[in-house]
mmCIF file of C-alpha atoms in Angstrom:
data_model
loop_
_atom_site.group_PDB
_atom_site.id
_atom_site.type_symbol
_atom_site.label_atom_id
_atom_site.label_comp_id
_atom_site.label_asym_id
_atom_site.label_seq_id
_atom_site.Cartn_x
_atom_site.Cartn_y
_atom_site.Cartn_z
ATOM 1 C CA UNK Y 1122 -0.156 0.027 -0.049
ATOM 2 C CA UNK Y 1123 1.274 3.500 -0.879
ATOM 3 C CA UNK Y 1124 2.343 5.289 2.159
ATOM 4 C CA UNK Y 1125 0.943 8.925 0.544
ATOM 5 C CA UNK Y 1126 -1.631 11.177 1.888
ATOM 6 C CA UNK Y 1127 -3.988 12.826 -0.765
ATOM 7 C CA UNK Y 1128 -5.441 15.991 0.075
ATOM 8 C CA UNK Y 1129 -8.715 16.704 -1.825
ATOM 9 C CA UNK Y 1130 -9.047 20.456 -2.950
ATOM 10 C CA UNK Y 1131 -10.673 22.059 -5.608
ATOM 11 C CA UNK Y 1132 -11.016 25.825 -5.222
ATOM 12 C CA UNK Y 1133 -14.687 25.467 -6.625
ATOM 13 C CA UNK Y 1134 -15.530 23.941 -3.369
ATOM 14 C CA UNK Y 1135 -15.944 27.489 -1.953
ATOM 15 C CA UNK Y 1136 -19.188 27.851 -4.310
ATOM 16 C CA UNK Y 1137 -20.665 25.869 -1.443
ATOM 17 C CA UNK Y 1138 -22.086 29.241 -0.391
ATOM 18 C CA UNK Y 1139 -25.612 29.735 1.593
ATOM 19 C CA UNK Y 1140 -25.133 33.517 1.141
ATOM 20 C CA UNK Y 1141 -24.068 36.670 3.479
ATOM 21 C CA UNK Y 1142 -24.869 35.992 7.175
ATOM 22 C CA UNK Y 1143 -25.238 32.362 6.941
ATOM 23 C CA UNK Y 1144 -22.711 30.449 9.467
ATOM 24 C CA UNK Y 1145 -21.321 28.228 7.064
ATOM 25 C CA UNK Y 1146 -19.282 30.748 5.523
ATOM 26 C CA UNK Y 1147 -17.179 28.895 2.643
ATOM 27 C CA UNK Y 1148 -14.183 31.250 3.524
ATOM 28 C CA UNK Y 1149 -13.499 28.816 6.162
ATOM 29 C CA UNK Y 1150 -12.384 26.423 3.676
ATOM 30 C CA UNK Y 1151 -10.047 28.727 1.658
ATOM 31 C CA UNK Y 1152 -8.399 30.012 4.892
ATOM 32 C CA UNK Y 1153 -7.935 26.463 6.005
ATOM 33 C CA UNK Y 1154 -6.198 25.702 2.646
ATOM 34 C CA UNK Y 1155 -4.034 28.946 2.783
ATOM 35 C CA UNK Y 1156 -2.825 27.982 6.217
ATOM 36 C CA UNK Y 1157 -1.963 24.460 5.119
ATOM 37 C CA UNK Y 1158 -0.058 25.895 2.197
ATOM 38 C CA UNK Y 1159 1.617 28.470 4.596
ATOM 39 C CA UNK Y 1160 3.103 25.467 6.808
ATOM 40 C CA UNK Y 1161 4.188 23.939 3.681
ATOM 41 C CA UNK Y 1162 1.794 20.832 3.619
ATOM 42 C CA UNK Y 1163 0.816 20.992 0.114
ATOM 43 C CA UNK Y 1164 4.163 19.785 -0.825
ATOM 44 C CA UNK Y 1165 4.022 17.113 1.709
ATOM 45 C CA UNK Y 1166 0.763 15.650 0.343
ATOM 46 C CA UNK Y 1167 -0.765 14.865 -3.000
ATOM 47 C CA UNK Y 1168 -3.317 17.406 -3.770
ATOM 48 C CA UNK Y 1169 -6.174 16.079 -5.743
ATOM 49 C CA UNK Y 1170 -9.051 17.605 -7.257
ATOM 50 C CA UNK Y 1171 -11.508 14.646 -7.850
ATOM 51 C CA UNK Y 1172 -14.481 14.655 -10.312
ATOM 52 C CA UNK Y 1173 -17.767 15.576 -8.969
ATOM 53 C CA UNK Y 1174 -20.047 12.904 -7.921
ATOM 54 C CA UNK Y 1175 -22.444 11.876 -10.890
ATOM 55 C CA UNK Y 1176 -26.073 10.858 -10.466
ATOM 56 C CA UNK Y 1177 -25.348 7.130 -10.361
ATOM 57 C CA UNK Y 1178 -23.068 7.817 -7.169
ATOM 58 C CA UNK Y 1179 -25.351 10.232 -5.656
ATOM 59 C CA UNK Y 1180 -28.004 7.499 -5.737
ATOM 60 C CA UNK Y 1181 -25.876 5.232 -3.704
ATOM 61 C CA UNK Y 1182 -27.452 7.267 -0.593
ATOM 62 C CA UNK Y 1183 -30.070 9.595 -2.279
ATOM 63 C CA UNK Y 1184 -33.413 9.266 -3.549
ATOM 64 C CA UNK Y 1185 -33.542 10.114 -7.329
ATOM 65 C CA UNK Y 1186 -36.401 12.680 -6.672
ATOM 66 C CA UNK Y 1187 -34.409 14.510 -4.415
ATOM 67 C CA UNK Y 1188 -31.381 14.661 -6.607
ATOM 68 C CA UNK Y 1189 -33.569 16.273 -9.203
ATOM 69 C CA UNK Y 1190 -35.255 18.758 -6.725
ATOM 70 C CA UNK Y 1191 -31.744 19.850 -5.839
ATOM 71 C CA UNK Y 1192 -30.928 20.387 -9.753
ATOM 72 C CA UNK Y 1193 -34.235 22.198 -10.287
ATOM 73 C CA UNK Y 1194 -33.633 24.798 -7.365
ATOM 74 C CA UNK Y 1195 -29.838 25.017 -8.340
ATOM 75 C CA UNK Y 1196 -30.971 26.322 -11.701
ATOM 76 C CA UNK Y 1197 -33.860 28.541 -10.205
ATOM 77 C CA UNK Y 1198 -33.414 29.159 -6.394
ATOM 78 C CA UNK Y 1199 -36.373 31.551 -6.222
ATOM 79 C CA UNK Y 1200 -38.659 28.614 -6.942
ATOM 80 C CA UNK Y 1201 -37.310 26.911 -3.839
ATOM 81 C CA UNK Y 1202 -40.467 26.618 -1.123
ATOM 82 C CA UNK Y 1203 -38.999 24.440 1.557
ATOM 83 C CA UNK Y 1204 -39.881 21.113 -0.046
ATOM 84 C CA UNK Y 1205 -37.247 18.428 0.237
ATOM 85 C CA UNK Y 1206 -35.699 21.007 3.078
ATOM 86 C CA UNK Y 1207 -34.402 23.350 0.090
ATOM 87 C CA UNK Y 1208 -34.948 27.036 0.810
ATOM 88 C CA UNK Y 1209 -35.227 26.995 4.479
ATOM 89 C CA UNK Y 1210 -33.336 29.131 6.887
ATOM 90 C CA UNK Y 1211 -30.803 26.268 7.519
ATOM 91 C CA UNK Y 1212 -30.573 25.409 3.887
ATOM 92 C CA UNK Y 1213 -31.236 28.511 1.552
ATOM 93 C CA UNK Y 1214 -31.279 27.689 -2.054
ATOM 94 C CA UNK Y 1215 -28.320 29.317 -4.264
ATOM 95 C CA UNK Y 1216 -27.553 29.179 -7.579
ATOM 96 C CA UNK Y 1217 -25.080 26.228 -8.615
ATOM 97 C CA UNK Y 1218 -26.076 24.638 -5.403
ATOM 98 C CA UNK Y 1219 -26.162 20.879 -7.297
ATOM 99 C CA UNK Y 1220 -22.952 21.638 -8.673
ATOM 100 C CA UNK Y 1221 -21.067 22.786 -5.437
ATOM 101 C CA UNK Y 1222 -22.594 19.872 -3.497
ATOM 102 C CA UNK Y 1223 -21.835 17.356 -5.905
ATOM 103 C CA UNK Y 1224 -17.896 18.627 -6.164
ATOM 104 C CA UNK Y 1225 -18.025 18.349 -2.372
ATOM 105 C CA UNK Y 1226 -19.165 14.711 -2.478
ATOM 106 C CA UNK Y 1227 -16.974 13.877 -5.356
ATOM 107 C CA UNK Y 1228 -14.005 14.860 -3.074
ATOM 108 C CA UNK Y 1229 -14.897 12.459 -0.458
ATOM 109 C CA UNK Y 1230 -16.106 9.559 -2.840
ATOM 110 C CA UNK Y 1231 -12.739 10.050 -4.439
ATOM 111 C CA UNK Y 1232 -10.501 9.973 -1.121
ATOM 112 C CA UNK Y 1233 -12.479 6.827 -0.362
ATOM 113 C CA UNK Y 1234 -11.550 5.330 -3.780
ATOM 114 C CA UNK Y 1235 -8.191 6.248 -3.313
ATOM 115 C CA UNK Y 1236 -7.496 4.647 0.235
ATOM 116 C CA UNK Y 1237 -9.631 1.417 -1.036
ATOM 117 C CA UNK Y 1238 -7.556 0.907 -4.087
ATOM 118 C CA UNK Y 1239 -4.077 1.713 -2.302
ATOM 119 C CA UNK Y 1240 -3.391 4.749 -4.258
ATOM 120 C CA UNK Y 1241 -3.131 6.671 -0.873
ATOM 121 C CA UNK Y 1242 -2.941 5.376 2.698
ATOM 122 C CA UNK Y 1243 -4.697 8.504 4.018
ATOM 123 C CA UNK Y 1244 -7.077 11.063 2.253
ATOM 124 C CA UNK Y 1245 -8.304 14.166 3.616
ATOM 125 C CA UNK Y 1246 -11.398 16.434 2.423
ATOM 126 C CA UNK Y 1247 -11.741 18.895 4.944
ATOM 127 C CA UNK Y 1248 -14.680 20.575 2.745
ATOM 128 C CA UNK Y 1249 -16.597 17.293 3.348
ATOM 129 C CA UNK Y 1250 -18.369 16.060 6.417
ATOM 130 C CA UNK Y 1251 -21.693 17.182 5.647
ATOM 131 C CA UNK Y 1252 -23.552 14.647 7.697
ATOM 132 C CA UNK Y 1253 -26.983 15.776 8.206
ATOM 133 C CA UNK Y 1254 -28.190 15.390 4.517
ATOM 134 C CA UNK Y 1255 -30.754 12.613 4.226
ATOM 135 C CA UNK Y 1256 -31.684 10.126 1.391
ATOM 136 C CA UNK Y 1257 -34.585 12.430 0.624
ATOM 137 C CA UNK Y 1258 -33.719 15.940 2.097
ATOM 138 C CA UNK Y 1259 -31.479 18.624 2.811
ATOM 139 C CA UNK Y 1260 -30.707 19.319 6.698
ATOM 140 C CA UNK Y 1261 -28.627 21.363 8.914
ATOM 141 C CA UNK Y 1262 -26.621 23.045 6.081
ATOM 142 C CA UNK Y 1263 -26.052 19.666 4.222
ATOM 143 C CA UNK Y 1264 -27.410 19.159 0.828
ATOM 144 C CA UNK Y 1265 -25.669 15.697 -0.324
ATOM 145 C CA UNK Y 1266 -24.187 13.608 2.518
ATOM 146 C CA UNK Y 1267 -20.805 13.145 1.238
ATOM 147 C CA UNK Y 1268 -19.609 10.966 4.283
ATOM 148 C CA UNK Y 1269 -22.680 8.562 3.692
ATOM 149 C CA UNK Y 1270 -21.556 8.619 -0.208
ATOM 150 C CA UNK Y 1271 -17.635 7.562 0.846
ATOM 151 C CA UNK Y 1272 -18.812 4.878 2.934
ATOM 152 C CA UNK Y 1273 -21.449 3.636 0.208
ATOM 153 C CA UNK Y 1274 -18.447 3.834 -2.269
ATOM 154 C CA UNK Y 1275 -16.159 1.638 -0.111
ATOM 155 C CA UNK Y 1276 -19.032 -1.105 0.167
ATOM 156 C CA UNK Y 1277 -19.627 -0.944 -3.448
ATOM 157 C CA UNK Y 1278 -15.798 -1.665 -4.166
ATOM 158 C CA UNK Y 1279 -16.050 -4.624 -1.810
ATOM 159 C CA UNK Y 1280 -15.398 -3.563 1.552
ATOM 160 C CA UNK Y 1281 -16.950 -5.915 4.078
ATOM 161 C CA UNK Y 1282 -16.516 -3.709 7.546
ATOM 162 C CA UNK Y 1283 -16.181 0.221 7.465
ATOM 163 C CA UNK Y 1284 -16.154 2.124 10.692
ATOM 164 C CA UNK Y 1285 -17.388 5.726 10.716
ATOM 165 C CA UNK Y 1286 -16.406 7.894 13.747
ATOM 166 C CA UNK Y 1287 -18.056 11.255 14.201
ATOM 167 C CA UNK Y 1288 -16.778 13.923 16.564
ATOM 168 C CA UNK Y 1289 -18.711 16.957 15.324
ATOM 169 C CA UNK Y 1290 -20.619 18.790 18.196
ATOM 170 C CA UNK Y 1291 -23.835 17.765 16.374
ATOM 171 C CA UNK Y 1292 -25.161 14.105 15.866
ATOM 172 C CA UNK Y 1293 -24.361 12.455 12.810
ATOM 173 C CA UNK Y 1294 -27.637 11.624 11.919
ATOM 174 C CA UNK Y 1295 -27.690 11.267 8.236
ATOM 175 C CA UNK Y 1296 -25.030 8.916 8.502
ATOM 176 C CA UNK Y 1297 -26.794 6.823 10.762
ATOM 177 C CA UNK Y 1298 -29.830 6.821 8.964
ATOM 178 C CA UNK Y 1299 -27.867 5.697 5.735
ATOM 179 C CA UNK Y 1300 -26.669 2.598 7.400
ATOM 180 C CA UNK Y 1301 -29.097 1.948 10.193
ATOM 181 C CA UNK Y 1302 -29.852 -1.566 8.866
ATOM 182 C CA UNK Y 1303 -26.263 -2.577 7.322
ATOM 183 C CA UNK Y 1304 -24.397 -4.605 9.937
ATOM 184 C CA UNK Y 1305 -21.174 -3.947 7.492
ATOM 185 C CA UNK Y 1306 -21.118 -0.301 8.734
ATOM 186 C CA UNK Y 1307 -20.813 0.783 12.426
ATOM 187 C CA UNK Y 1308 -21.420 4.443 13.078
ATOM 188 C CA UNK Y 1309 -20.176 5.956 16.451
ATOM 189 C CA UNK Y 1310 -21.270 9.508 17.139
ATOM 190 C CA UNK Y 1311 -19.860 11.642 19.902
ATOM 191 C CA UNK Y 1312 -22.099 14.800 20.158
ATOM 192 C CA UNK Y 1313 -23.452 17.436 22.425
ATOM 193 C CA UNK Y 1314 -26.863 15.819 24.333
ATOM 194 C CA UNK Y 1315 -29.757 15.959 22.125
ATOM 195 C CA UNK Y 1316 -31.707 17.833 24.846
ATOM 196 C CA UNK Y 1317 -29.683 20.932 24.032
ATOM 197 C CA UNK Y 1318 -28.680 20.787 20.268
ATOM 198 C CA UNK Y 1319 -29.879 20.163 16.824
ATOM 199 C CA UNK Y 1320 -30.889 17.740 15.536
ATOM 200 C CA UNK Y 1321 -32.225 16.361 18.746
ATOM 201 C CA UNK Y 1322 -31.286 12.625 18.157
ATOM 202 C CA UNK Y 1323 -28.596 10.532 18.955
ATOM 203 C CA UNK Y 1324 -29.632 8.988 21.962
ATOM 204 C CA UNK Y 1325 -27.601 5.947 23.472
ATOM 205 C CA UNK Y 1326 -30.872 3.725 22.856
ATOM 206 C CA UNK Y 1327 -30.440 4.348 18.929
ATOM 207 C CA UNK Y 1328 -28.351 1.266 18.174
ATOM 208 C CA UNK Y 1329 -29.205 0.161 14.757
ATOM 209 C CA UNK Y 1330 -32.143 -1.937 13.192
ATOM 210 C CA UNK Y 1331 -33.074 -5.472 13.045
ATOM 211 C CA UNK Y 1332 -30.242 -7.757 11.867
ATOM 212 C CA UNK Y 1333 -27.836 -4.770 12.581
ATOM 213 C CA UNK Y 1334 -27.991 -4.246 16.392
ATOM 214 C CA UNK Y 1335 -24.852 -2.281 17.455
ATOM 215 C CA UNK Y 1336 -24.438 -0.833 14.090
ATOM 216 C CA UNK Y 1337 -25.055 2.682 15.309
ATOM 217 C CA UNK Y 1338 -23.378 3.840 18.723
ATOM 218 C CA UNK Y 1339 -24.220 7.346 20.309
ATOM 219 C CA UNK Y 1340 -22.229 9.369 23.119
ATOM 220 C CA UNK Y 1341 -24.297 12.380 23.921
ATOM 221 C CA UNK Y 1342 -22.402 14.379 26.174
ATOM 222 C CA UNK Y 1343 -23.649 16.908 28.683
ATOM 223 C CA UNK Y 1344 -23.301 20.752 27.512
ATOM 224 C CA UNK Y 1345 -20.457 22.424 28.946
ATOM 225 C CA UNK Y 1346 -18.411 19.426 28.612
ATOM 226 C CA UNK Y 1347 -14.791 20.390 28.273
ATOM 227 C CA UNK Y 1348 -11.262 18.853 27.089
ATOM 228 C CA UNK Y 1349 -10.727 16.206 30.043
ATOM 229 C CA UNK Y 1350 -14.659 14.919 29.898
ATOM 230 C CA UNK Y 1351 -14.582 15.100 25.901
ATOM 231 C CA UNK Y 1352 -11.347 13.101 25.787
ATOM 232 C CA UNK Y 1353 -12.108 10.687 28.657
ATOM 233 C CA UNK Y 1354 -15.579 10.008 26.646
ATOM 234 C CA UNK Y 1355 -13.630 9.421 23.401
ATOM 235 C CA UNK Y 1356 -11.148 6.972 24.970
ATOM 236 C CA UNK Y 1357 -13.698 5.094 26.994
ATOM 237 C CA UNK Y 1358 -16.012 4.310 24.039
ATOM 238 C CA UNK Y 1359 -14.276 4.450 20.446
ATOM 239 C CA UNK Y 1360 -10.944 2.305 20.660
ATOM 240 C CA UNK Y 1361 -12.654 -0.867 22.100
ATOM 241 C CA UNK Y 1362 -15.312 -0.806 19.755
ATOM 242 C CA UNK Y 1363 -12.888 -0.535 16.880
ATOM 243 C CA UNK Y 1364 -10.892 -3.237 18.315
ATOM 244 C CA UNK Y 1365 -13.867 -5.653 18.298
ATOM 245 C CA UNK Y 1366 -15.270 -4.456 14.831
ATOM 246 C CA UNK Y 1367 -12.026 -4.590 13.129
ATOM 247 C CA UNK Y 1368 -12.770 -2.440 10.307
ATOM 248 C CA UNK Y 1369 -11.076 -2.453 6.932
ATOM 249 C CA UNK Y 1370 -11.360 1.205 6.282
ATOM 250 C CA UNK Y 1371 -11.786 4.176 9.008
ATOM 251 C CA UNK Y 1372 -13.799 7.139 7.998
ATOM 252 C CA UNK Y 1373 -13.637 9.987 10.444
ATOM 253 C CA UNK Y 1374 -15.454 13.400 10.545
ATOM 254 C CA UNK Y 1375 -13.883 16.276 12.435
ATOM 255 C CA UNK Y 1376 -16.328 19.096 12.801
ATOM 256 C CA UNK Y 1377 -14.576 21.696 14.744
ATOM 257 C CA UNK Y 1378 -17.870 22.945 16.167
ATOM 258 C CA UNK Y 1379 -17.101 21.234 19.954
ATOM 259 C CA UNK Y 1380 -14.784 24.352 20.410
ATOM 260 C CA UNK Y 1381 -15.329 26.699 23.326
ATOM 261 C CA UNK Y 1382 -15.592 29.708 20.876
ATOM 262 C CA UNK Y 1383 -18.077 27.978 18.649
ATOM 263 C CA UNK Y 1384 -21.181 30.372 18.383
ATOM 264 C CA UNK Y 1385 -23.505 27.502 17.386
ATOM 265 C CA UNK Y 1386 -22.964 24.951 20.188
ATOM 266 C CA UNK Y 1387 -22.279 24.499 23.909
ATOM 267 C CA UNK Y 1388 -19.296 22.144 24.320
ATOM 268 C CA UNK Y 1389 -16.123 23.671 25.861
ATOM 269 C CA UNK Y 1390 -13.369 22.013 23.647
ATOM 270 C CA UNK Y 1391 -10.020 23.402 22.917
ATOM 271 C CA UNK Y 1392 -8.007 22.982 19.518
ATOM 272 C CA UNK Y 1393 -5.658 20.916 21.521
ATOM 273 C CA UNK Y 1394 -8.125 18.379 22.606
ATOM 274 C CA UNK Y 1395 -9.439 18.397 18.843
ATOM 275 C CA UNK Y 1396 -5.720 17.836 17.841
ATOM 276 C CA UNK Y 1397 -5.204 14.845 20.116
ATOM 277 C CA UNK Y 1398 -8.517 13.066 18.936
ATOM 278 C CA UNK Y 1399 -7.105 13.747 15.131
ATOM 279 C CA UNK Y 1400 -3.888 11.789 16.426
ATOM 280 C CA UNK Y 1401 -5.797 8.933 18.012
ATOM 281 C CA UNK Y 1402 -8.153 8.256 14.746
ATOM 282 C CA UNK Y 1403 -4.549 8.227 12.790
ATOM 283 C CA UNK Y 1404 -3.236 5.652 15.349
ATOM 284 C CA UNK Y 1405 -6.413 3.850 15.547
ATOM 285 C CA UNK Y 1406 -6.529 3.507 11.825
ATOM 286 C CA UNK Y 1407 -3.061 1.976 11.812
ATOM 287 C CA UNK Y 1408 -4.151 -0.520 14.613
ATOM 288 C CA UNK Y 1409 -7.161 -1.585 13.150
ATOM 289 C CA UNK Y 1410 -7.781 -0.544 9.396
ATOM 290 C CA UNK Y 1411 -4.264 -1.326 8.176
ATOM 291 C CA UNK Y 1412 -3.923 2.484 7.864
ATOM 292 C CA UNK Y 1413 -6.509 3.038 6.040
ATOM 293 C CA UNK Y 1414 -7.961 6.504 6.821
ATOM 294 C CA UNK Y 1415 -10.506 8.910 5.117
ATOM 295 C CA UNK Y 1416 -10.780 12.099 7.256
ATOM 296 C CA UNK Y 1417 -13.331 14.430 6.718
ATOM 297 C CA UNK Y 1418 -14.291 18.092 7.946
ATOM 298 C CA UNK Y 1419 -17.632 19.029 8.886
ATOM 299 C CA UNK Y 1420 -19.153 21.750 11.380
ATOM 300 C CA UNK Y 1421 -17.163 24.995 12.627
ATOM 301 C CA UNK Y 1422 -18.293 28.346 12.766
ATOM 302 C CA UNK Y 1423 -15.647 30.283 14.406
ATOM 303 C CA UNK Y 1424 -14.447 30.392 10.837
ATOM 304 C CA UNK Y 1425 -10.978 32.407 11.914
ATOM 305 C CA UNK Y 1426 -9.603 31.554 15.048
ATOM 306 C CA UNK Y 1427 -10.548 27.894 15.065
ATOM 307 C CA UNK Y 1428 -11.557 26.049 11.821
ATOM 308 C CA UNK Y 1429 -8.227 26.706 9.869
ATOM 309 C CA UNK Y 1430 -5.941 25.954 12.686
ATOM 310 C CA UNK Y 1431 -8.038 22.511 13.741
ATOM 311 C CA UNK Y 1432 -8.057 21.273 10.079
ATOM 312 C CA UNK Y 1433 -4.399 22.299 9.385
ATOM 313 C CA UNK Y 1434 -3.723 20.078 12.285
ATOM 314 C CA UNK Y 1435 -5.634 17.303 10.707
ATOM 315 C CA UNK Y 1436 -3.963 17.405 7.467
ATOM 316 C CA UNK Y 1437 -0.620 17.447 9.161
ATOM 317 C CA UNK Y 1438 -1.184 14.588 11.154
ATOM 318 C CA UNK Y 1439 -2.373 12.759 8.268
ATOM 319 C CA UNK Y 1440 0.605 13.667 5.956
ATOM 320 C CA UNK Y 1441 2.976 12.710 8.878
ATOM 321 C CA UNK Y 1442 4.225 16.064 9.372
ATOM 322 C CA UNK Y 1443 2.167 16.989 12.408
ATOM 323 C CA UNK Y 1444 2.443 20.860 13.487
ATOM 324 C CA UNK Y 1445 3.946 21.224 17.038
ATOM 325 C CA UNK Y 1446 1.212 22.995 18.819
ATOM 326 C CA UNK Y 1447 3.493 25.652 20.044
ATOM 327 C CA UNK Y 1448 4.430 26.947 16.378
ATOM 328 C CA UNK Y 1449 3.685 30.246 15.450
ATOM 329 C CA UNK Y 1450 0.991 31.096 12.824
ATOM 330 C CA UNK Y 1451 2.596 32.048 9.669
ATOM 331 C CA UNK Y 1452 2.649 35.998 8.948
ATOM 332 C CA UNK Y 1453 1.648 35.582 5.436
ATOM 333 C CA UNK Y 1454 -1.551 33.693 6.679
ATOM 334 C CA UNK Y 1455 -2.386 36.345 9.140
ATOM 335 C CA UNK Y 1456 -2.148 39.212 6.427
ATOM 336 C CA UNK Y 1457 -4.201 36.900 3.984
ATOM 337 C CA UNK Y 1458 -6.821 36.703 7.036
ATOM 338 C CA UNK Y 1459 -6.880 40.361 7.417
ATOM 339 C CA UNK Y 1460 -7.328 41.021 3.745
ATOM 340 C CA UNK Y 1461 -10.167 38.534 3.365
ATOM 341 C CA UNK Y 1462 -12.197 39.053 6.688
ATOM 342 C CA UNK Y 1463 -10.800 42.216 8.437
ATOM 343 C CA UNK Y 1464 -10.227 40.015 11.540
ATOM 344 C CA UNK Y 1465 -6.859 39.504 13.460
ATOM 345 C CA UNK Y 1466 -5.952 35.896 13.415
ATOM 346 C CA UNK Y 1467 -4.752 33.658 16.072
ATOM 347 C CA UNK Y 1468 -0.848 33.744 16.997
ATOM 348 C CA UNK Y 1469 -0.090 30.135 17.760
ATOM 349 C CA UNK Y 1470 -1.546 26.662 16.621
ATOM 350 C CA UNK Y 1471 -2.680 25.971 20.338
ATOM 351 C CA UNK Y 1472 -5.088 27.312 22.828
ATOM 352 C CA UNK Y 1473 -2.342 26.478 25.553
ATOM 353 C CA UNK Y 1474 -4.127 23.689 27.019
ATOM 354 C CA UNK Y 1475 -2.702 20.159 27.790
ATOM 355 C CA UNK Y 1476 -4.798 17.286 26.086
ATOM 356 C CA UNK Y 1477 -5.169 15.232 29.329
ATOM 357 C CA UNK Y 1478 -8.138 12.886 30.643
ATOM 358 C CA UNK Y 1479 -8.768 10.223 33.579
ATOM 359 C CA UNK Y 1480 -8.739 6.780 31.910
ATOM 360 C CA UNK Y 1481 -12.002 4.999 32.046
ATOM 361 C CA UNK Y 1482 -10.685 1.583 32.907
ATOM 362 C CA UNK Y 1483 -8.067 3.083 35.404
ATOM 363 C CA UNK Y 1484 -10.402 5.210 37.308
ATOM 364 C CA UNK Y 1485 -13.643 3.543 36.876
ATOM 365 C CA UNK Y 1486 -17.366 4.669 36.866
ATOM 366 C CA UNK Y 1487 -18.371 7.528 39.184
ATOM 367 C CA UNK Y 1488 -22.396 7.134 39.461
ATOM 368 C CA UNK Y 1489 -22.591 10.605 40.449
ATOM 369 C CA UNK Y 1490 -20.774 12.581 37.613
ATOM 370 C CA UNK Y 1491 -23.254 13.364 34.441
ATOM 371 C CA UNK Y 1492 -20.337 12.778 32.093
ATOM 372 C CA UNK Y 1493 -19.672 9.169 33.365
ATOM 373 C CA UNK Y 1494 -23.483 8.508 33.208
ATOM 374 C CA UNK Y 1495 -23.337 9.277 29.782
ATOM 375 C CA UNK Y 1496 -20.372 6.983 29.132
ATOM 376 C CA UNK Y 1497 -22.048 4.340 30.851
ATOM 377 C CA UNK Y 1498 -25.496 4.774 29.044
ATOM 378 C CA UNK Y 1499 -23.406 4.191 25.750
ATOM 379 C CA UNK Y 1500 -21.596 1.386 26.748
ATOM 380 C CA UNK Y 1501 -24.421 -0.504 28.365
ATOM 381 C CA UNK Y 1502 -26.610 0.415 25.127
ATOM 382 C CA UNK Y 1503 -23.891 -0.665 22.462
ATOM 383 C CA UNK Y 1504 -20.902 -2.938 23.860
ATOM 384 C CA UNK Y 1505 -22.968 -6.011 24.306
ATOM 385 C CA UNK Y 1506 -23.826 -6.318 20.649
ATOM 386 C CA UNK Y 1507 -19.995 -6.307 19.914
ATOM 387 C CA UNK Y 1508 -19.281 -9.066 22.671
ATOM 388 C CA UNK Y 1509 -17.749 -6.395 24.845
ATOM 389 C CA UNK Y 1510 -18.529 -6.188 28.698
ATOM 390 C CA UNK Y 1511 -20.152 -2.817 29.415
#
């Protein structure tokens, strides 16, 4: 297998633009790529622009009538009336919506193909991770579900076991829905509790359909959870499940909206903890999936201070060129940020927080702790289906 890393990038993905004032500002993608370039990571990877996902690929997950509706609204945005979730406050219609969405989907599908075929060991599409889109509707800023499409293409190519790990602050509901009845896929989502955040799903009791029990694993965390709790939860659930499931490929979604500066959610995670989880996903891919790793972006609405740094760390880790957290942010990037946004960018690649946590196996369950209650509920609901002790 090749040791190369592919970075999927086409400048046209920034055409995925819901308009002024929408939180999903595509400048976050451009700023991430410019920061990766400022650190020289574009020379440490193979930068690839994959082709857009065609209708036959989109139909691996999405209904034909929905694809047709996206195409119609894309050509005539003013006709959008909210049907199929298009033309809503979350998902306003815009000209070229189909083309931009299909292009992002194509990058994730291309990443999956490259990793499965051995053309690359790791592949990153930080423009992807649009995990809320359903088979027949848009949802939560997501038109086509590139994460589901990447997994579906892996299955089409012959993969028998694919693990999907989602650490976005929001539940990965669209991916869970796509593979609810498929025992070949395990979806693990660690997110803010549905009582306090969209999409109000992702309870521990959601564990998969008949014949696929345990295929969905949900770890909802109390609002306010910070680094230590977030890392404790990840390590108390994800490594054991991956060891038991033995995936042939690991697909991960790295929404940066868990960060304490994110304006749309209520976790309190630092850049340093996000970086630590990306490193763990890299290691777990090598331990359990022969190194086959497809890493996607996702949410993240602190578009200058957080998203570019978080995903540049992700690219560096995948490239085998991890950026030391204490590194200064390059001056050329800071000038670019100010020119694009009139904002002052961050000075270092760290929030200055150590990535530490209390190990579940070493410290045990505290029944009075809300975080431990959440971890215990997830382990009780999902672990037995994988032959694991909760």
